[in-house]
Tab-separated table of C-alpha atoms in Angstrom:
chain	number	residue	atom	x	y	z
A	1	UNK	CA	35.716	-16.206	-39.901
A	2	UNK	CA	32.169	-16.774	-40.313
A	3	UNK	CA	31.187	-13.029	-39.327
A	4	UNK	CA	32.467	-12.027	-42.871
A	5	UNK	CA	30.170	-14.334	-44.975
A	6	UNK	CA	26.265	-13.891	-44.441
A	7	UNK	CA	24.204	-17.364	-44.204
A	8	UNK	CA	21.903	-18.797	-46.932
A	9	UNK	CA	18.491	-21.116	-46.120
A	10	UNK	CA	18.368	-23.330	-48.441
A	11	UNK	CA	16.065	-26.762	-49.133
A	12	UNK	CA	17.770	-29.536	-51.001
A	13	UNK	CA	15.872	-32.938	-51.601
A	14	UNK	CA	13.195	-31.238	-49.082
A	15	UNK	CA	15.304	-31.227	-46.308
A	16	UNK	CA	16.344	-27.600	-45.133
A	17	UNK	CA	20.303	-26.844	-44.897
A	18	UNK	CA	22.085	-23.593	-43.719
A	19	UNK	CA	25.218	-22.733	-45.737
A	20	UNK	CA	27.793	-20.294	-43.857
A	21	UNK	CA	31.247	-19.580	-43.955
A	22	UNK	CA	32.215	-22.632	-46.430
A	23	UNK	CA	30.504	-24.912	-43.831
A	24	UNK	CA	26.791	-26.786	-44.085
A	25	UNK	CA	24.788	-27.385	-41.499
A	26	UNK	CA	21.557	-29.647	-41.812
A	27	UNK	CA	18.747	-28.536	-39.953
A	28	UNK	CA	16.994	-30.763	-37.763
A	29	UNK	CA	12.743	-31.184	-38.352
A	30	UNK	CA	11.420	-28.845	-36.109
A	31	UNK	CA	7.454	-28.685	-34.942
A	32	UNK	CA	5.205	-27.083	-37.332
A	33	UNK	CA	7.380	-27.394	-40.143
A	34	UNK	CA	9.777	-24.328	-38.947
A	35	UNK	CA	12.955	-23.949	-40.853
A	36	UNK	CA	14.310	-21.522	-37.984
A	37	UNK	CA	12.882	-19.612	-35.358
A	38	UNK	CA	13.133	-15.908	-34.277
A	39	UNK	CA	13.778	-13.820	-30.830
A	40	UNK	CA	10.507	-12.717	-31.180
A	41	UNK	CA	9.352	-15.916	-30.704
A	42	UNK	CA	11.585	-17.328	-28.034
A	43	UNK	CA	10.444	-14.197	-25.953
A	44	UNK	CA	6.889	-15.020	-26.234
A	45	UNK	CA	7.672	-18.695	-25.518
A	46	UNK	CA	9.668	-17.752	-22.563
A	47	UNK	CA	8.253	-14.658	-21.230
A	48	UNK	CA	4.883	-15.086	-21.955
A	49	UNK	CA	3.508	-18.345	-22.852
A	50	UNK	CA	4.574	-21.289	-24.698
A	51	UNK	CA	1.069	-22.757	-25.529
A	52	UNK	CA	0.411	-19.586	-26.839
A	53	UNK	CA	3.399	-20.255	-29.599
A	54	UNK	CA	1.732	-23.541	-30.176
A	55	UNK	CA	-1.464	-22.229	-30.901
A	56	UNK	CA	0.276	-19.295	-33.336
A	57	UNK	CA	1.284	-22.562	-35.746
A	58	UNK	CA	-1.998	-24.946	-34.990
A	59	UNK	CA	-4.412	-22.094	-35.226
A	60	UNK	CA	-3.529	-19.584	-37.004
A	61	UNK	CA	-2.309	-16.394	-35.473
A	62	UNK	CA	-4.281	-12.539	-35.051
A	63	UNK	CA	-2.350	-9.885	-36.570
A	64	UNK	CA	-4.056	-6.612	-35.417
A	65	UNK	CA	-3.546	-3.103	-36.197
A	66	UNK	CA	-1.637	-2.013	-33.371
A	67	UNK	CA	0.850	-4.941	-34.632
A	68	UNK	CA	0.563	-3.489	-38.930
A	69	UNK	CA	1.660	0.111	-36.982
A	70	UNK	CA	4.337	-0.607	-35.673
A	71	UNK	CA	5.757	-2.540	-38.243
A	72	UNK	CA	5.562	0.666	-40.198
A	73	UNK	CA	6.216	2.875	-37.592
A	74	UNK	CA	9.537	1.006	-37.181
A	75	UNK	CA	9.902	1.343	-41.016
A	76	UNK	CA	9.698	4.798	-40.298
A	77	UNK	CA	12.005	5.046	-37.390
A	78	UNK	CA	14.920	3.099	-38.756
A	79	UNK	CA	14.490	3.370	-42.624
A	80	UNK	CA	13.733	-0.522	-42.734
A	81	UNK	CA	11.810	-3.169	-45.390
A	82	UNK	CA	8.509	-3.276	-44.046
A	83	UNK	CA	7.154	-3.117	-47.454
A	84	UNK	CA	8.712	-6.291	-48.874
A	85	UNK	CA	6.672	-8.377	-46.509
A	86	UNK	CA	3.198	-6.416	-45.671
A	87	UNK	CA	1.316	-7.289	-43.502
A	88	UNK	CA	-2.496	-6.684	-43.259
A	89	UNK	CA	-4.981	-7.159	-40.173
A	90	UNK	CA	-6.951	-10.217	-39.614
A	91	UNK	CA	-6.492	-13.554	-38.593
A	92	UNK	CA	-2.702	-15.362	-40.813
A	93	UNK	CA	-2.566	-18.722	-41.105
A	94	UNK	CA	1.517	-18.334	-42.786
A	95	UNK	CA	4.459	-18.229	-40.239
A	96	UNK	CA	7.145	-16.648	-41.658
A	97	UNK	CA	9.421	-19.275	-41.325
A	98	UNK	CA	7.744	-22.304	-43.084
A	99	UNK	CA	8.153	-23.564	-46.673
A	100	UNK	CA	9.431	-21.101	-49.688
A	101	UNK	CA	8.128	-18.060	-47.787
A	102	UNK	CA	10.468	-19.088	-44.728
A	103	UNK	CA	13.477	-19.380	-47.041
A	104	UNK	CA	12.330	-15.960	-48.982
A	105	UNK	CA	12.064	-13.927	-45.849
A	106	UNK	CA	15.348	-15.312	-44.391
A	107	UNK	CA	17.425	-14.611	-47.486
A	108	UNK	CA	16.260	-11.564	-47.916
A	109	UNK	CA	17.229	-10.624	-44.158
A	110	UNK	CA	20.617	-11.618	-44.940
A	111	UNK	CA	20.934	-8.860	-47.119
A	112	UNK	CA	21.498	-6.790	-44.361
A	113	UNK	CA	23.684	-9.243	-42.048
A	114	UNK	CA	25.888	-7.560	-39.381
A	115	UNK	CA	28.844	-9.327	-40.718
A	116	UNK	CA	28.398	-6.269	-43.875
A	117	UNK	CA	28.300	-3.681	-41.317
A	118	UNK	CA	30.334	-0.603	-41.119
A	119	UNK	CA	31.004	-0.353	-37.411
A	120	UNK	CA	33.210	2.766	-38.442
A	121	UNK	CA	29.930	4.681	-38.748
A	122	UNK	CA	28.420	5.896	-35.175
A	123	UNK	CA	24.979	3.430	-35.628
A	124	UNK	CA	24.019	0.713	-37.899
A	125	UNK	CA	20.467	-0.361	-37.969
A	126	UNK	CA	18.854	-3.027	-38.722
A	127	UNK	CA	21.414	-5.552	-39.039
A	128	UNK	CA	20.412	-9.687	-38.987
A	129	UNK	CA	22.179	-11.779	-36.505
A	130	UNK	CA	22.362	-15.493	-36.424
A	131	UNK	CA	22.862	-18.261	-34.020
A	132	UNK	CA	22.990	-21.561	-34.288
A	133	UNK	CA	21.929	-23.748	-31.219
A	134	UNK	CA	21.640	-27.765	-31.192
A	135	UNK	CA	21.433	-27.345	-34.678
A	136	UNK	CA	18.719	-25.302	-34.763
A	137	UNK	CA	18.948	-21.329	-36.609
A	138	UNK	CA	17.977	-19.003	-34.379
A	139	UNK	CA	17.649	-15.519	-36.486
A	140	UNK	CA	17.757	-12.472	-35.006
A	141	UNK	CA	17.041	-8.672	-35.933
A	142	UNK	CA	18.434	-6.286	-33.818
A	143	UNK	CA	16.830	-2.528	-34.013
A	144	UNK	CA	20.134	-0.529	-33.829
A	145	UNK	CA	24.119	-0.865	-33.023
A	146	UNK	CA	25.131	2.283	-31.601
A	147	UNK	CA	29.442	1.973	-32.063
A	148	UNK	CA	32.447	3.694	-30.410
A	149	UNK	CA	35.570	3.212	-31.272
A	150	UNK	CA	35.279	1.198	-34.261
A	151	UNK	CA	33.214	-1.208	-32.398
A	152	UNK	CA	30.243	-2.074	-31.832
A	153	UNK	CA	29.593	-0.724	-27.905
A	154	UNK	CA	25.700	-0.845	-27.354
A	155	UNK	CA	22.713	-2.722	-28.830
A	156	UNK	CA	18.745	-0.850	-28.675
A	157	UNK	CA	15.503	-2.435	-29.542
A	158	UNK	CA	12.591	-0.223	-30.389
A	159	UNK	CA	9.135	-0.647	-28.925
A	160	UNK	CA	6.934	1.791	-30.072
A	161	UNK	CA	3.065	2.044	-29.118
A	162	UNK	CA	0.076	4.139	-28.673
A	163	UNK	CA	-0.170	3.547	-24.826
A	164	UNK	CA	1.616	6.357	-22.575
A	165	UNK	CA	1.490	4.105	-19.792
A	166	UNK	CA	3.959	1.528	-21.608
A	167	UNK	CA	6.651	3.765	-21.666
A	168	UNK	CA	7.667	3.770	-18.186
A	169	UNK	CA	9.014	-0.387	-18.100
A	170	UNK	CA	10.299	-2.752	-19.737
A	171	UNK	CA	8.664	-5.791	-20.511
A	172	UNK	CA	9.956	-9.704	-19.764
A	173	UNK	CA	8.965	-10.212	-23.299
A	174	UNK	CA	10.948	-7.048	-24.833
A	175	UNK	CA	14.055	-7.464	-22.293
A	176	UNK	CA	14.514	-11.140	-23.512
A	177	UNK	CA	14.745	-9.749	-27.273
A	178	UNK	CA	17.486	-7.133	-26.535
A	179	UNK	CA	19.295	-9.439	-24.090
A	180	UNK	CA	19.360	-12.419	-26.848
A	181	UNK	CA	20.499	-9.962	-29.273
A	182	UNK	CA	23.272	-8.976	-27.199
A	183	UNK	CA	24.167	-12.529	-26.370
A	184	UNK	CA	23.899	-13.507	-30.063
A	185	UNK	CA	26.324	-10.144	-31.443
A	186	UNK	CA	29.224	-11.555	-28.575
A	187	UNK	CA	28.815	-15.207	-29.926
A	188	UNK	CA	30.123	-13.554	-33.089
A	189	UNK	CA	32.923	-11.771	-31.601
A	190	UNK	CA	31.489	-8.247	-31.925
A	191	UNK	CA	31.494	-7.347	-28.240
A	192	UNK	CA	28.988	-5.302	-27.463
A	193	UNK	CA	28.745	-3.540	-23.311
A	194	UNK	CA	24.903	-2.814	-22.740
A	195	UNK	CA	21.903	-3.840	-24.118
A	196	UNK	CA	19.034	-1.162	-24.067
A	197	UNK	CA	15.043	-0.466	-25.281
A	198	UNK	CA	13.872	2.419	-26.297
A	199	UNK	CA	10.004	3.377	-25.986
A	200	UNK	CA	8.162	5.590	-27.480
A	201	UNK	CA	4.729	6.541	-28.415
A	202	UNK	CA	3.868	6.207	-32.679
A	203	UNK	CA	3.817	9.147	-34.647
A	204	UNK	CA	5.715	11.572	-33.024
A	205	UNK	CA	7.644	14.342	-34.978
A	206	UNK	CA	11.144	12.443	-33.499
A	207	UNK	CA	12.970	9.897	-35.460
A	208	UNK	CA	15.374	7.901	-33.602
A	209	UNK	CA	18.142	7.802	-35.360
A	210	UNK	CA	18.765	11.569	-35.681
A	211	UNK	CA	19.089	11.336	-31.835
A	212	UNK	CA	21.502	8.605	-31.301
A	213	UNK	CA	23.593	10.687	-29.358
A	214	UNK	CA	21.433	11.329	-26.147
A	215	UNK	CA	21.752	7.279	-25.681
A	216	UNK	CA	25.321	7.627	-25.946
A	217	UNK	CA	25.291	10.432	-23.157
A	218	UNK	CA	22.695	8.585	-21.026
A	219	UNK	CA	24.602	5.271	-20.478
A	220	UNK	CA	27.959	7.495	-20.167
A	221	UNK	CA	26.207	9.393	-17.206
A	222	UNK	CA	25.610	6.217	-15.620
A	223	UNK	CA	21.692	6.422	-16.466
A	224	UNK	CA	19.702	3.419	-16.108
A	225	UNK	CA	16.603	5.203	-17.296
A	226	UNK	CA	16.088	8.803	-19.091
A	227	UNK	CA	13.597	10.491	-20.741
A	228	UNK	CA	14.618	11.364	-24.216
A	229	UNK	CA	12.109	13.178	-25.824
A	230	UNK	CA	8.216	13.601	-24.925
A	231	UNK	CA	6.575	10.136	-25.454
A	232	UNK	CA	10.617	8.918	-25.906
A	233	UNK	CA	11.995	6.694	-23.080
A	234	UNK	CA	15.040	4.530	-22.396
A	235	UNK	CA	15.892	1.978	-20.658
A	236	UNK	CA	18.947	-0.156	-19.848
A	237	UNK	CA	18.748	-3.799	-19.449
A	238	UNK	CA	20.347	-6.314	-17.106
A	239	UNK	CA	21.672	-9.306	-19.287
A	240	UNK	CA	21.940	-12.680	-17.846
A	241	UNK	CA	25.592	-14.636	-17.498
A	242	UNK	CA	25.892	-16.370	-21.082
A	243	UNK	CA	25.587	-19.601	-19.338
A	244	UNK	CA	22.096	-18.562	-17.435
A	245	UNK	CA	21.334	-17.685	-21.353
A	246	UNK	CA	22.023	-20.725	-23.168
A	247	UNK	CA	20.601	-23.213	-20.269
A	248	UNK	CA	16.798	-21.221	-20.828
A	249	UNK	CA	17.459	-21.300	-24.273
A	250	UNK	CA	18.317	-24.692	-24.689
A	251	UNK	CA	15.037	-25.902	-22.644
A	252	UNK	CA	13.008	-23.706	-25.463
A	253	UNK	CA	14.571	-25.465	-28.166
A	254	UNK	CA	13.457	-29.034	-26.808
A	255	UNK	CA	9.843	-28.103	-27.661
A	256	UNK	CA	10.464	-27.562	-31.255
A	257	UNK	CA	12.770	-30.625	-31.377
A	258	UNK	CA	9.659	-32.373	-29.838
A	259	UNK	CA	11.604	-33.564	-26.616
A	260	UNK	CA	8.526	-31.972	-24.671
A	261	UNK	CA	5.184	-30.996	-25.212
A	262	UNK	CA	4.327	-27.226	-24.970
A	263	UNK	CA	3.580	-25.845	-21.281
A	264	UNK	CA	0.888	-23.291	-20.976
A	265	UNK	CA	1.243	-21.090	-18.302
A	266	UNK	CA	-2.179	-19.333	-17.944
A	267	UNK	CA	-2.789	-15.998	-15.643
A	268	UNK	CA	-6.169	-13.660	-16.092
A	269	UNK	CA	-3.457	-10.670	-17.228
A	270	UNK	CA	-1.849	-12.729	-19.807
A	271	UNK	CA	-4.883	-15.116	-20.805
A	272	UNK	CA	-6.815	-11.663	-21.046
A	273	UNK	CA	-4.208	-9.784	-24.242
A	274	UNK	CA	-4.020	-13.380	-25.793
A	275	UNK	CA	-5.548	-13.807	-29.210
A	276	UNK	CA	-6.569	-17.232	-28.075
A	277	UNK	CA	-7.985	-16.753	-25.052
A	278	UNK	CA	-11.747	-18.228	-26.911
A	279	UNK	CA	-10.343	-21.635	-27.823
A	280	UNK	CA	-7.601	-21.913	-25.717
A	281	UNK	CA	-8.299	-25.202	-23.303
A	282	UNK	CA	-6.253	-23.471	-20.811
A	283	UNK	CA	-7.771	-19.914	-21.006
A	284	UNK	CA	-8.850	-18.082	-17.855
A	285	UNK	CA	-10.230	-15.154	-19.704
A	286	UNK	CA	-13.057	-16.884	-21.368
């Protein structure tokens, strides 16, 4: 069973090639010279704007400090490896998922794959998932696997931020991460029920994973939504069918198999948070 064996990147002759489970799969040249791609990613293509992506590889992408904070926050939060990547403000020209860098950063999230998981344990955290769609390696990092049972039962992204206001909803962009995650973690047999974010504002004397348990109660009073803490909210997310899934997936992936050109889709709200929104041809915030 491929659960049991994590995946290796590897380039051989220059061309990239996944290894998993005894088996080898070639991956196909993707746009930008991307080795694999990421949730985070797909939700910005899909949920925000896929010119935007485009403009992350052509241009260079912002990394601001709100972005640094929560990467440590989350560090923080979950006891993760922010420090083995760092990340400082300014404008990045490096996508982690090009060239030796790409194959570093993926290899080193394999250390924690969810097929090394002890689902006996009531949470695991931090634990890479992997899927591979028309050939392409779609990696994934969910925040937390809360278990019953043996089993892995429910699946929580983090959000954290400094805006009070944000706690309240849900995002397109952050429900497409948790609902890929939970599509991904059934494609490998580990059947998680409900996929669900958690909000909450940085800093706060609180740390997530002492707290596990009010989730647990939440979604087993029927909650949809439940204050946890002050500044801590959750949320549970509707998932689409798997089919619904893979069809919106599957149109992504045709842009970085360059079936399609990238399609902006410009609004003053969006164009107005976008780090492009000076040099972007289809900019309404200029």
């Amino acid at each position: 069973m491929r659960l049991n064996d994590a995946p290796t990147l590897k380039i051989i002759n220059n061309e990239p090639i996944i290894e998993w489970g005894g088996e080898v799969y070639k991956v196909p040249r993707l746009k930008h010279g991307a080795l694999f791609l990421m949730v985070n990613q797909l939700s910005t293509q899909l949920r925000f704007c896929e010119y935007r992506v485009h403009l992350d590889y052509t241009k260079g992408r912002v990394i601001g400090d709100e972005a640094v904070e929560g990467l440590y926050e989350h560090a923080r939060q979950l006891g993760g490896i922010a420090d083995e990547f760092s990340l400082e403000s300014g404008w990045d020209p490096v996508v982690v998922n090009r060239g030796e860098e790409g194959v570093s950063f993926f290899n080193m999230r394999m250390r924690n794959w969810v097929g090394k998981a002890d689902f006996t344990k009531p949470y695991v955290e931090e634990r890479s998932v992997l899927a591979i769609v028309k050939g392409i390696p779609i990696l994934g990092l969910p925040d937390l696997i809360i278990n019953r049972d043996g089993k892995p039962w429910l699946v929580v992204e983090l959000k954290t931020t400094n805006r009070v206001h944000r706690l309240s909803y849900v995002n397109p962009r952050e429900a497409y991460q948790v609902e890929a995650y939970y599509h991904f973690l059934r494609m490998l047999n580990l059947n998680v029920e409900r996929a669900v974010v958690v909000k909450m504002i940085r800093g706060l004397d609180y740390r997530l994973i002492d707290h596990v348990d009010s989730i647990t109660k939440a979604i087993e009073d029927g909650v949809r939504h439940r204050q946890l803490s002050n500044g801590v909210y959750m949320h549970v997310v509707d998932v689409t069918s798997f089919n619904e899934f893979m069809s919106e997936l599957e149109y992504a992936l045709d842009y970085w198999l360059g079936s399609r050109n990238a399609k902006p889709s410009p609004s003053q709200g969006k164009c107005a948070l976008c780090d492009h929104k000076s040099h972007c041809p289809y900019s309404l915030a200029r």
